[in-house]
Coordinates of N, CA and C and ligand atoms in Angstrom, one line a residue:
M157 N -127.8 91.3 207.2 CA -128.7 90.4 206.4 C -128.2 90.3 205.0
R158 N -128.3 89.0 204.4 CA -127.8 88.9 203.0 C -128.8 89.4 202.0
N159 N -128.2 89.7 200.8 CA -129.0 90.3 199.8 C -129.8 89.3 199.0
K160 N -131.0 89.7 198.7 CA -131.8 88.9 197.7 C -131.4 89.5 196.3
I161 N -131.1 88.5 195.4 CA -130.6 88.9 194.1 C -131.3 88.1 193.0
V162 N -131.7 88.8 191.9 CA -132.1 88.1 190.7 C -131.2 88.7 189.6
A163 N -130.5 87.7 188.9 CA -129.6 88.1 187.9 C -130.0 87.4 186.6
G164 N -130.0 88.2 185.5 CA -130.3 87.6 184.2 C -129.1 87.4 183.3
N165 N -128.9 86.2 182.9 CA -127.8 85.9 182.0 C -128.4 85.8 180.6
W166 N -128.1 86.8 179.8 CA -128.7 86.9 178.5 C -128.0 86.0 177.5
K167 N -126.8 85.4 177.8 CA -126.0 84.6 176.9 C -125.8 85.3 175.6
M168 N -125.7 84.5 174.5 CA -125.5 85.2 173.2 C -126.8 85.5 172.5
N169 N -127.6 86.3 173.2 CA -128.9 86.8 172.7 C -129.0 88.3 172.8
M170 N -129.9 88.8 172.0 CA -130.2 90.3 172.0 C -129.2 91.1 171.3
D171 N -129.5 91.6 170.1 CA -128.7 92.6 169.4 C -128.9 93.9 170.0
T172 N -128.4 94.9 169.4 CA -128.4 96.3 170.0 C -129.9 96.8 170.2
Q173 N -130.6 96.6 169.2 CA -132.0 97.1 169.2 C -132.8 96.3 170.3
E174 N -132.6 95.0 170.3 CA -133.3 94.2 171.2 C -132.9 94.5 172.7
T175 N -131.6 94.8 172.8 CA -131.1 95.1 174.2 C -131.8 96.4 174.7
D176 N -131.9 97.4 173.8 CA -132.6 98.6 174.2 C -134.0 98.4 174.5
A177 N -134.7 97.6 173.7 CA -136.1 97.3 174.0 C -136.3 96.5 175.3
L178 N -135.5 95.5 175.5 CA -135.6 94.7 176.7 C -135.4 95.6 178.0
I179 N -134.4 96.4 177.9 CA -134.1 97.2 179.1 C -135.2 98.3 179.3
G180 N -135.7 98.8 178.1 CA -136.8 99.8 178.2 C -138.0 99.2 178.9
T181 N -138.4 98.0 178.5 CA -139.6 97.3 179.1 C -139.3 97.0 180.6
L182 N -138.1 96.5 180.8 CA -137.8 96.1 182.2 C -137.8 97.3 183.2
K183 N -137.4 98.5 182.7 CA -137.4 99.7 183.5 C -138.8 100.1 183.8
G184 N -139.8 99.7 182.9 CA -141.2 100.1 183.2 C -141.9 99.1 184.1
Q185 N -141.2 98.1 184.5 CA -141.8 97.1 185.5 C -141.6 97.5 186.9
S186 N -142.5 97.0 187.8 CA -142.2 97.3 189.2 C -141.3 96.3 189.8
L187 N -140.1 96.8 190.3 CA -139.1 95.9 190.8 C -139.0 96.1 192.3
P188 N -138.9 95.1 193.1 CA -138.9 95.3 194.5 C -137.7 96.0 195.1
A189 N -137.9 96.9 196.0 CA -136.8 97.7 196.5 C -135.7 96.9 197.2
D190 N -136.1 95.8 197.8 CA -135.1 95.0 198.5 C -134.5 93.9 197.7
V191 N -134.7 93.9 196.4 CA -134.0 92.9 195.6 C -133.0 93.5 194.6
T192 N -131.8 93.0 194.6 CA -130.8 93.5 193.7 C -131.1 92.9 192.3
V193 N -131.2 93.7 191.3 CA -131.6 93.2 189.9 C -130.4 93.4 189.0
I194 N -129.9 92.4 188.4 CA -128.7 92.4 187.6 C -129.0 91.9 186.2
I195 N -128.5 92.5 185.1 CA -128.7 91.9 183.8 C -127.3 91.7 183.2
A196 N -127.1 90.7 182.4 CA -125.8 90.4 181.8 C -126.0 90.3 180.3
P197 N -125.9 91.4 179.6 CA -126.0 91.4 178.1 C -124.7 91.0 177.5
S198 N -124.6 91.0 176.2 CA -123.4 90.6 175.5 C -122.3 91.7 175.6
F199 N -121.1 91.4 175.4 CA -120.0 92.4 175.5 C -120.3 93.6 174.7
T200 N -120.8 93.4 173.4 CA -121.0 94.5 172.5 C -122.1 95.5 173.0
N201 N -122.9 95.0 173.9 CA -124.0 95.9 174.4 C -123.8 96.4 175.8
L202 N -122.7 96.0 176.4 CA -122.5 96.4 177.8 C -122.5 97.9 178.1
D203 N -121.8 98.6 177.2 CA -121.7 100.1 177.4 C -123.0 100.7 177.3
R204 N -123.8 100.4 176.2 CA -125.1 101.1 176.1 C -126.0 100.6 177.1
A205 N -125.9 99.3 177.5 CA -126.8 98.8 178.6 C -126.6 99.6 179.9
N206 N -125.3 99.8 180.1 CA -125.0 100.6 181.4 C -125.5 102.0 181.4
Q207 N -125.5 102.6 180.2 CA -126.1 103.9 180.0 C -127.6 103.8 180.2
A208 N -128.2 102.8 179.6 CA -129.7 102.7 179.6 C -130.3 102.4 180.9
V209 N -129.5 101.8 181.8 CA -130.1 101.4 183.2 C -130.0 102.6 184.1
K210 N -129.3 103.6 183.7 CA -129.1 104.8 184.7 C -130.5 105.3 185.1
G211 N -130.6 105.6 186.4 CA -131.8 106.1 186.9 C -132.8 105.0 187.4
S212 N -132.3 103.7 187.2 CA -133.2 102.6 187.6 C -132.4 101.8 188.7
K213 N -133.0 100.8 189.2 CA -132.2 100.0 190.2 C -131.5 98.8 189.6
I214 N -131.5 98.7 188.2 CA -130.9 97.6 187.5 C -129.4 97.9 187.4
T215 N -128.6 96.9 187.6 CA -127.2 97.0 187.3 C -126.8 96.0 186.3
V216 N -125.6 96.2 185.7 CA -125.2 95.5 184.5 C -123.9 94.7 184.8
A217 N -123.9 93.4 184.4 CA -122.8 92.5 184.6 C -122.3 92.0 183.3
A218 N -121.0 91.6 183.2 CA -120.5 90.9 182.0 C -120.7 89.4 182.2
Q219 N -120.6 88.7 181.1 CA -120.8 87.2 181.2 C -119.5 86.4 181.3
N220 N -118.4 87.2 181.2 CA -117.1 86.5 181.2 C -116.0 87.6 181.2
M221 N -114.8 87.2 181.5 CA -113.6 88.1 181.2 C -112.4 87.2 181.2
H222 N -111.3 87.7 180.6 CA -110.0 86.9 180.6 C -109.3 87.2 181.9
Q223 N -108.4 86.3 182.3 CA -107.7 86.5 183.5 C -106.5 87.4 183.4
A224 N -106.0 87.6 182.2 CA -104.8 88.5 182.0 C -105.3 89.9 181.9
S225 N -104.4 90.8 182.2 CA -104.7 92.3 182.2 C -104.8 92.8 180.8
H226 N -104.0 92.3 179.9 CA -103.9 92.7 178.5 C -103.0 91.8 177.7
G227 N -102.9 92.0 176.4 CA -102.0 91.2 175.7 C -102.5 90.4 174.5
A228 N -101.8 89.5 174.0 CA -102.1 88.8 172.8 C -103.1 87.6 173.1
F229 N -104.3 88.0 173.3 CA -105.4 87.1 173.6 C -106.6 87.4 172.7
T230 N -106.4 87.1 171.4 CA -107.4 87.4 170.4 C -108.8 87.0 170.8
G231 N -109.7 88.0 170.7 CA -111.1 87.7 171.0 C -111.5 87.9 172.4
E232 N -110.5 88.2 173.3 CA -110.8 88.2 174.7 C -111.1 89.6 175.2
V233 N -111.6 89.7 176.4 CA -111.9 91.0 177.0 C -111.4 91.0 178.5
S234 N -110.7 92.1 178.8 CA -110.0 92.2 180.1 C -110.9 92.9 181.2
V235 N -110.4 92.7 182.4 CA -111.1 93.4 183.5 C -111.1 94.9 183.3
D236 N -110.0 95.5 182.9 CA -109.9 96.9 182.7 C -110.9 97.4 181.6
M237 N -111.1 96.6 180.6 CA -112.1 96.9 179.5 C -113.5 97.0 180.1
L238 N -113.8 96.0 180.9 CA -115.1 96.0 181.6 C -115.3 97.3 182.5
K239 N -114.2 97.5 183.2 CA -114.3 98.7 184.2 C -114.4 100.0 183.4
S240 N -113.8 100.0 182.2 CA -113.8 101.3 181.4 C -115.1 101.6 180.9
V241 N -116.0 100.6 180.8 CA -117.4 100.9 180.4 C -118.3 100.9 181.7
G242 N -117.7 100.9 182.8 CA -118.5 101.1 184.1 C -119.1 99.8 184.6
V243 N -118.6 98.6 184.1 CA -119.1 97.4 184.6 C -118.2 96.8 185.7
D244 N -118.8 96.5 186.8 CA -118.0 96.1 187.9 C -118.5 94.7 188.5
T245 N -119.2 94.0 187.7 CA -119.7 92.7 188.1 C -119.5 91.7 186.9
V246 N -119.1 90.5 187.2 CA -118.8 89.5 186.1 C -119.3 88.1 186.5
I247 N -119.9 87.5 185.6 CA -120.3 86.0 185.8 C -119.0 85.2 185.4
L248 N -118.6 84.3 186.3 CA -117.5 83.4 186.0 C -117.8 82.0 186.4
G249 N -117.3 81.1 185.6 CA -117.5 79.7 185.9 C -118.8 79.1 185.4
H250 N -119.5 79.8 184.5 CA -120.7 79.3 184.0 C -120.5 77.9 183.3
S251 N -121.4 77.0 183.4 CA -121.2 75.6 182.9 C -121.0 75.6 181.4
E252 N -121.6 76.6 180.7 CA -121.3 76.6 179.2 C -119.9 77.0 178.9
R253 N -119.3 77.9 179.8 CA -117.9 78.2 179.6 C -117.0 77.0 180.0
R254 N -117.4 76.3 181.0 CA -116.7 75.1 181.4 C -116.7 74.0 180.3
S255 N -117.9 73.7 179.8 CA -118.1 72.6 178.9 C -117.8 72.9 177.4
D256 N -118.2 74.1 177.0 CA -118.0 74.5 175.6 C -116.7 75.2 175.3
F257 N -116.1 75.8 176.3 CA -114.9 76.6 176.0 C -113.7 76.2 176.8
G258 N -113.8 75.0 177.4 CA -112.7 74.4 178.0 C -112.2 75.0 179.3
E259 N -113.0 75.8 179.9 CA -112.6 76.4 181.2 C -112.5 75.4 182.3
T260 N -111.3 75.2 182.8 CA -111.1 74.3 183.9 C -111.3 75.0 185.2
D261 N -111.4 74.2 186.3 CA -111.5 74.8 187.6 C -110.3 75.8 187.8
N262 N -109.1 75.4 187.3 CA -107.9 76.2 187.5 C -108.0 77.5 186.8
I263 N -108.5 77.5 185.6 CA -108.6 78.7 184.8 C -109.6 79.6 185.5
I264 N -110.7 79.0 185.9 CA -111.8 79.8 186.6 C -111.2 80.4 187.8
G265 N -110.4 79.7 188.6 CA -109.8 80.2 189.8 C -108.9 81.5 189.5
L266 N -108.2 81.4 188.3 CA -107.4 82.6 187.9 C -108.2 83.8 187.6
K267 N -109.3 83.5 186.9 CA -110.3 84.6 186.5 C -110.9 85.2 187.8
V268 N -111.3 84.4 188.7 CA -111.9 84.9 189.9 C -110.9 85.8 190.7
A269 N -109.7 85.3 190.8 CA -108.6 86.0 191.5 C -108.4 87.4 190.8
A270 N -108.3 87.3 189.5 CA -108.0 88.6 188.7 C -109.2 89.6 188.9
A271 N -110.4 89.1 188.9 CA -111.6 90.0 189.0 C -111.6 90.6 190.4
I272 N -111.3 89.8 191.4 CA -111.4 90.2 192.8 C -110.3 91.2 193.1
V273 N -109.1 91.0 192.7 CA -108.0 91.9 192.9 C -108.3 93.2 192.3
N274 N -109.1 93.2 191.2 CA -109.4 94.5 190.5 C -110.7 95.1 191.0
G275 N -111.2 94.6 192.1 CA -112.4 95.2 192.7 C -113.7 94.9 192.1
M276 N -113.7 93.8 191.3 CA -115.0 93.4 190.7 C -115.8 92.6 191.7
T277 N -117.1 92.5 191.5 CA -118.0 91.5 192.1 C -118.1 90.4 191.2
V278 N -118.0 89.1 191.7 CA -118.0 87.9 190.9 C -119.3 87.1 191.2
I279 N -120.0 86.8 190.1 CA -121.1 85.8 190.3 C -120.5 84.5 189.9
F280 N -120.2 83.7 190.9 CA -119.4 82.4 190.7 C -120.4 81.3 190.5
C281 N -120.3 80.7 189.3 CA -121.3 79.5 189.0 C -120.6 78.2 189.2
F282 N -121.3 77.3 189.7 CA -120.8 75.9 189.9 C -122.0 75.0 189.9
G283 N -121.7 73.7 189.8 CA -122.8 72.7 189.8 C -122.4 71.4 189.1
E284 N -123.1 70.4 189.5 CA -122.8 69.1 188.9 C -123.6 68.8 187.7
D285 N -123.1 67.8 186.9 CA -123.8 67.4 185.7 C -124.7 66.2 186.1
L286 N -125.5 65.7 185.1 CA -126.4 64.7 185.4 C -125.8 63.4 185.9
S287 N -124.7 63.0 185.2 CA -124.1 61.7 185.7 C -123.5 61.9 187.1
Q288 N -123.0 63.0 187.4 CA -122.5 63.2 188.8 C -123.7 63.2 189.8
R289 N -124.8 63.8 189.4 CA -126.0 63.8 190.3 C -126.4 62.3 190.5
E290 N -126.5 61.6 189.4 CA -127.0 60.2 189.4 C -126.1 59.3 190.2
S291 N -124.8 59.6 190.1 CA -123.8 58.7 190.8 C -123.7 59.1 192.3
G292 N -124.3 60.2 192.7 CA -124.3 60.7 194.1 C -123.0 61.5 194.4
S293 N -122.3 61.9 193.4 CA -121.0 62.6 193.7 C -121.2 64.1 193.7
H294 N -122.5 64.6 193.6 CA -122.7 66.0 193.4 C -122.2 66.9 194.6
F295 N -122.2 66.4 195.8 CA -121.7 67.2 196.9 C -120.1 67.4 196.7
S296 N -119.5 66.3 196.4 CA -118.0 66.4 196.3 C -117.6 67.2 195.1
V297 N -118.3 67.1 194.0 CA -118.0 67.9 192.8 C -118.1 69.4 193.1
V298 N -119.2 69.7 193.8 CA -119.5 71.2 194.1 C -118.4 71.6 195.1
K299 N -118.0 70.8 196.1 CA -117.0 71.2 197.1 C -115.7 71.5 196.3
K300 N -115.3 70.6 195.4 CA -114.1 70.8 194.7 C -114.1 72.1 193.8
Q301 N -115.3 72.4 193.2 CA -115.4 73.6 192.4 C -115.2 74.9 193.3
L302 N -115.8 74.8 194.5 CA -115.6 75.9 195.5 C -114.2 76.0 195.9
E303 N -113.6 74.9 196.2 CA -112.2 74.9 196.7 C -111.3 75.6 195.6
K304 N -111.4 75.1 194.4 CA -110.5 75.6 193.3 C -110.9 77.0 192.8
G305 N -112.2 77.4 192.9 CA -112.6 78.7 192.4 C -112.5 79.8 193.4
I306 N -112.8 79.5 194.6 CA -113.0 80.5 195.6 C -112.1 80.5 196.9
F307 N -111.8 79.2 197.3 CA -111.3 79.1 198.7 C -109.8 79.6 198.9
D308 N -109.2 80.0 197.8 CA -107.9 80.7 198.0 C -108.1 82.2 198.3
L309 N -109.3 82.7 198.2 CA -109.5 84.1 198.5 C -109.5 84.4 200.0
P310 N -109.0 85.5 200.4 CA -109.1 85.9 201.8 C -110.5 86.2 202.2
N311 N -110.7 86.2 203.6 CA -112.1 86.5 204.1 C -112.6 87.8 203.5
S312 N -111.7 88.8 203.4 CA -112.2 90.1 203.0 C -112.8 90.1 201.6
A313 N -112.5 89.1 200.8 CA -113.0 89.1 199.4 C -114.4 88.5 199.3
L314 N -114.9 87.8 200.4 CA -116.2 87.1 200.2 C -117.4 88.0 200.0
S315 N -117.3 89.3 200.5 CA -118.4 90.2 200.3 C -118.5 90.6 198.8
K316 N -117.5 90.2 198.0 CA -117.5 90.5 196.6 C -117.9 89.3 195.7
V317 N -118.3 88.2 196.4 CA -118.7 87.0 195.7 C -120.2 86.7 195.9
I318 N -120.9 86.5 194.8 CA -122.2 86.0 194.8 C -122.1 84.6 194.3
F319 N -122.6 83.6 195.0 CA -122.5 82.2 194.7 C -123.8 81.8 193.8
A320 N -123.6 81.0 192.8 CA -124.7 80.6 192.0 C -124.6 79.1 191.7
Y321 N -125.4 78.4 192.4 CA -125.5 76.9 192.2 C -126.4 76.6 191.0
E322 N -125.8 76.0 190.0 CA -126.5 75.8 188.8 C -126.2 74.3 188.3
P323 N -127.1 73.4 188.8 CA -127.0 72.0 188.3 C -127.1 72.0 186.8
V324 N -126.1 71.4 186.1 CA -126.0 71.5 184.7 C -127.2 70.8 184.0
W325 N -127.7 69.8 184.7 CA -128.9 69.1 184.1 C -130.1 69.9 184.1
A326 N -130.1 71.0 184.8 CA -131.3 71.9 184.9 C -131.2 73.1 184.0
I327 N -130.0 73.3 183.4 CA -129.8 74.6 182.7 C -130.4 74.5 181.2
G328 N -131.4 75.3 180.9 CA -131.9 75.3 179.6 C -132.7 74.1 179.2
T329 N -132.9 73.2 180.2 CA -133.6 71.9 179.8 C -135.1 71.9 180.2
G330 N -135.5 72.9 180.9 CA -136.9 72.9 181.4 C -137.0 72.1 182.6
E331 N -136.0 71.4 183.0 CA -136.0 70.5 184.2 C -135.4 71.3 185.3
T332 N -136.2 71.5 186.4 CA -135.7 72.3 187.5 C -135.4 71.4 188.7
A333 N -134.3 71.7 189.5 CA -134.1 71.0 190.7 C -135.4 71.3 191.6
S334 N -135.8 70.3 192.3 CA -136.9 70.5 193.2 C -136.5 71.6 194.3
P335 N -137.4 72.2 194.9 CA -137.1 73.2 196.0 C -136.3 72.5 197.1
E336 N -136.5 71.2 197.3 CA -135.8 70.5 198.4 C -134.4 70.2 197.9
Q337 N -134.2 69.8 196.6 CA -132.8 69.6 196.1 C -132.0 70.9 196.1
A338 N -132.7 72.0 195.8 CA -132.0 73.3 195.8 C -131.6 73.6 197.2
Q339 N -132.5 73.6 198.1 CA -132.2 74.0 199.5 C -131.1 73.1 200.1
E340 N -131.2 71.8 199.8 CA -130.2 70.8 200.3 C -128.8 71.2 199.9
M341 N -128.7 71.5 198.6 CA -127.3 71.9 198.1 C -126.9 73.3 198.6
H342 N -127.8 74.2 198.7 CA -127.5 75.5 199.2 C -127.0 75.4 200.7
A343 N -127.7 74.6 201.5 CA -127.3 74.4 202.9 C -125.9 73.8 202.9
F344 N -125.6 72.9 202.0 CA -124.3 72.2 201.9 C -123.2 73.3 201.6
V345 N -123.5 74.1 200.6 CA -122.6 75.2 200.2 C -122.3 76.1 201.3
R346 N -123.3 76.5 202.0 CA -123.1 77.4 203.2 C -122.3 76.8 204.3
K347 N -122.5 75.5 204.5 CA -121.8 74.8 205.5 C -120.3 74.7 205.1
T348 N -120.1 74.4 203.8 CA -118.7 74.3 203.3 C -118.0 75.6 203.4
I349 N -118.7 76.7 203.1 CA -118.1 78.0 203.2 C -117.8 78.3 204.7
A350 N -118.6 77.9 205.6 CA -118.4 78.1 207.0 C -117.2 77.4 207.5
E351 N -117.0 76.1 207.0 CA -115.8 75.3 207.4 C -114.5 76.0 206.9
R352 N -114.6 76.6 205.7 CA -113.3 77.2 205.2 C -113.1 78.6 205.8
Y353 N -114.2 79.3 206.0 CA -114.1 80.7 206.5 C -114.7 80.7 208.0
D354 N -115.8 81.2 208.2 CA -116.5 81.1 209.5 C -118.0 81.2 209.3
N355 N -118.7 81.0 210.4 CA -120.2 81.0 210.3 C -120.7 82.3 209.9
A356 N -120.2 83.4 210.4 CA -120.7 84.7 210.1 C -120.6 85.1 208.6
L357 N -119.4 84.7 208.1 CA -119.2 85.0 206.7 C -120.1 84.2 205.8
A358 N -120.2 82.9 206.2 CA -121.1 82.0 205.4 C -122.5 82.4 205.4
D359 N -122.9 83.0 206.6 CA -124.3 83.5 206.7 C -124.5 84.7 205.9
S360 N -123.5 85.5 205.6 CA -123.6 86.8 205.0 C -123.6 86.7 203.4
V361 N -123.2 85.6 202.9 CA -123.1 85.5 201.4 C -124.4 85.1 200.8
S362 N -124.7 85.6 199.6 CA -125.9 85.2 198.8 C -125.6 84.0 198.0
I363 N -126.5 83.1 198.0 CA -126.3 81.9 197.2 C -127.6 81.8 196.3
L364 N -127.4 82.0 195.0 CA -128.5 81.9 194.0 C -128.6 80.5 193.4
Y365 N -129.8 80.2 193.0 CA -130.1 79.0 192.3 C -130.3 79.3 190.8
G366 N -129.7 78.5 189.9 CA -130.0 78.7 188.5 C -130.3 77.4 187.8
G367 N -131.2 77.4 186.9 CA -131.6 76.2 186.2 C -133.1 76.2 186.0
S368 N -133.5 76.7 184.8 CA -134.9 76.7 184.4 C -135.8 77.3 185.4
V369 N -135.3 78.4 186.1 CA -136.2 79.2 186.9 C -137.2 80.0 186.0
K370 N -138.4 80.0 186.3 CA -139.5 80.7 185.5 C -140.4 81.4 186.5
P371 N -141.2 82.3 186.0 CA -142.2 83.0 186.9 C -143.1 82.0 187.7
N372 N -143.3 80.8 187.1 CA -144.3 79.9 187.8 C -143.6 79.0 188.8
N373 N -142.3 79.0 188.9 CA -141.6 78.1 189.9 C -140.7 78.9 190.8
A374 N -140.5 80.2 190.5 CA -139.5 80.9 191.3 C -139.8 81.0 192.8
N375 N -141.1 81.2 193.0 CA -141.5 81.4 194.4 C -141.2 80.2 195.3
E376 N -141.5 79.0 194.8 CA -141.2 77.8 195.6 C -139.7 77.6 195.8
I377 N -138.9 77.9 194.8 CA -137.5 77.7 194.9 C -136.9 78.7 195.8
F378 N -137.3 80.0 195.7 CA -136.8 81.1 196.6 C -137.2 80.9 198.0
A379 N -138.2 80.1 198.3 CA -138.6 79.9 199.6 C -137.6 79.1 200.5
G380 N -136.7 78.4 199.9 CA -135.6 77.7 200.7 C -134.9 78.7 201.5
K381 N -134.6 78.4 202.8 CA -134.0 79.4 203.7 C -132.6 79.7 203.3
D382 N -131.9 78.9 202.5 CA -130.5 79.2 202.0 C -130.5 79.6 200.6
V383 N -131.7 79.8 200.0 CA -131.8 80.3 198.6 C -132.1 81.8 198.6
D384 N -131.1 82.5 198.1 CA -131.2 84.0 198.2 C -131.6 84.6 196.9
G385 N -132.0 83.8 195.9 CA -132.4 84.4 194.6 C -132.0 83.5 193.5
G386 N -132.0 84.0 192.3 CA -131.8 83.2 191.1 C -130.9 83.8 190.1
L387 N -130.2 82.9 189.4 CA -129.5 83.3 188.1 C -130.4 82.7 187.0
I388 N -130.9 83.6 186.2 CA -131.9 83.3 185.2 C -131.4 83.3 183.8
G389 N -131.6 82.3 183.0 CA -131.2 82.3 181.6 C -132.3 82.7 180.7
G390 N -133.0 81.7 180.1 CA -134.0 81.9 179.1 C -135.1 82.9 179.6
A391 N -135.5 82.7 180.8 CA -136.6 83.6 181.3 C -136.2 85.0 181.5
A392 N -134.9 85.3 181.4 CA -134.5 86.7 181.6 C -134.7 87.5 180.3
L393 N -135.0 86.8 179.2 CA -135.1 87.5 177.9 C -136.5 88.1 177.7
D394 N -137.4 87.8 178.7 CA -138.7 88.4 178.7 C -138.8 89.3 179.9
A395 N -138.9 90.6 179.7 CA -138.8 91.6 180.7 C -139.9 91.4 181.8
V396 N -141.1 91.1 181.3 CA -142.3 91.0 182.2 C -142.1 89.8 183.1
G397 N -141.7 88.7 182.5 CA -141.4 87.4 183.3 C -140.3 87.6 184.2
F398 N -139.2 88.3 183.8 CA -138.1 88.5 184.6 C -138.4 89.3 185.8
A399 N -139.2 90.4 185.6 CA -139.7 91.2 186.7 C -140.6 90.4 187.6
A400 N -141.4 89.5 187.1 CA -142.2 88.6 187.9 C -141.3 87.7 188.8
I401 N -140.2 87.2 188.3 CA -139.3 86.4 189.1 C -138.7 87.3 190.2
A402 N -138.3 88.5 189.9 CA -137.8 89.4 190.9 C -138.8 89.7 192.0
N403 N -140.1 89.5 191.7 CA -141.1 89.8 192.7 C -141.6 88.5 193.3
S404 N -140.8 87.4 193.2 CA -141.2 86.1 193.7 C -140.7 85.7 195.1
F405 N -140.1 86.7 195.8 CA -139.6 86.3 197.2 C -140.8 86.4 198.2
Ligands
PEP781 C1 -128.1 79.8 183.0 O1 -127.7 79.7 181.9 O2 -127.4 80.4 183.9 C2 -129.5 79.4 183.3 C3 -129.9 79.2 184.5 O3 -130.3 79.1 182.2 P1 -131.8 78.7 182.2 O4 -132.5 79.6 183.2 O5 -132.3 79.0 180.8 O6 -131.9 77.3 182.6

């Protein structure tokens, strides 16, 4: 059976004190035993966050990493650096990395490969923008992102990939894909994975939805049979609301 997952992408929010406070409050919430709960604080707070979640069911992910193992890449963070602070999950391909930092499908493919080779779990983000949705090319856009980012991986790697469909037009906008739109795309993604790999593997992977998920809409979105949880941005910065989302299956 595939995992139910709720992951919080904190983006460039929460200083050290705020990170401590948010984790402290989150640890005090009731979180369902059968849901994997992940938080992704900033690089500077990964180490202490990983210490702070000890003894809870919360795990810590990074928001990005560089594809090279080390070297002259000013400002970047490598997979070994993440592993050295005990972080073994990384978000890759987020639309903000694609649009604001020039990360192409090819670069993201290199990052995914480097993470997987080094034993990391990857939360792989993909999704169409508004013009692609309006022109009806959203399925082909998503298929290409999957092909370039994931489909060079061998079957054995798929257990280390969490898929996150995030329509760009719904991220941080307050506009959410309808439950039907989310389910339709998730079913397409699962079918596309089955065509590249096989049905059993496609059935086993978790596909999260991301884009303005809040405590008041999580339940209807998570009800989709191919929706295995959410990647949460803004609403992950409120511990009580984030816990409510984790309790929305
Ligand atoms: C995100 O950035 O991954 C995201 C889903 O953001 P929000 O929930 O704020 O739309």
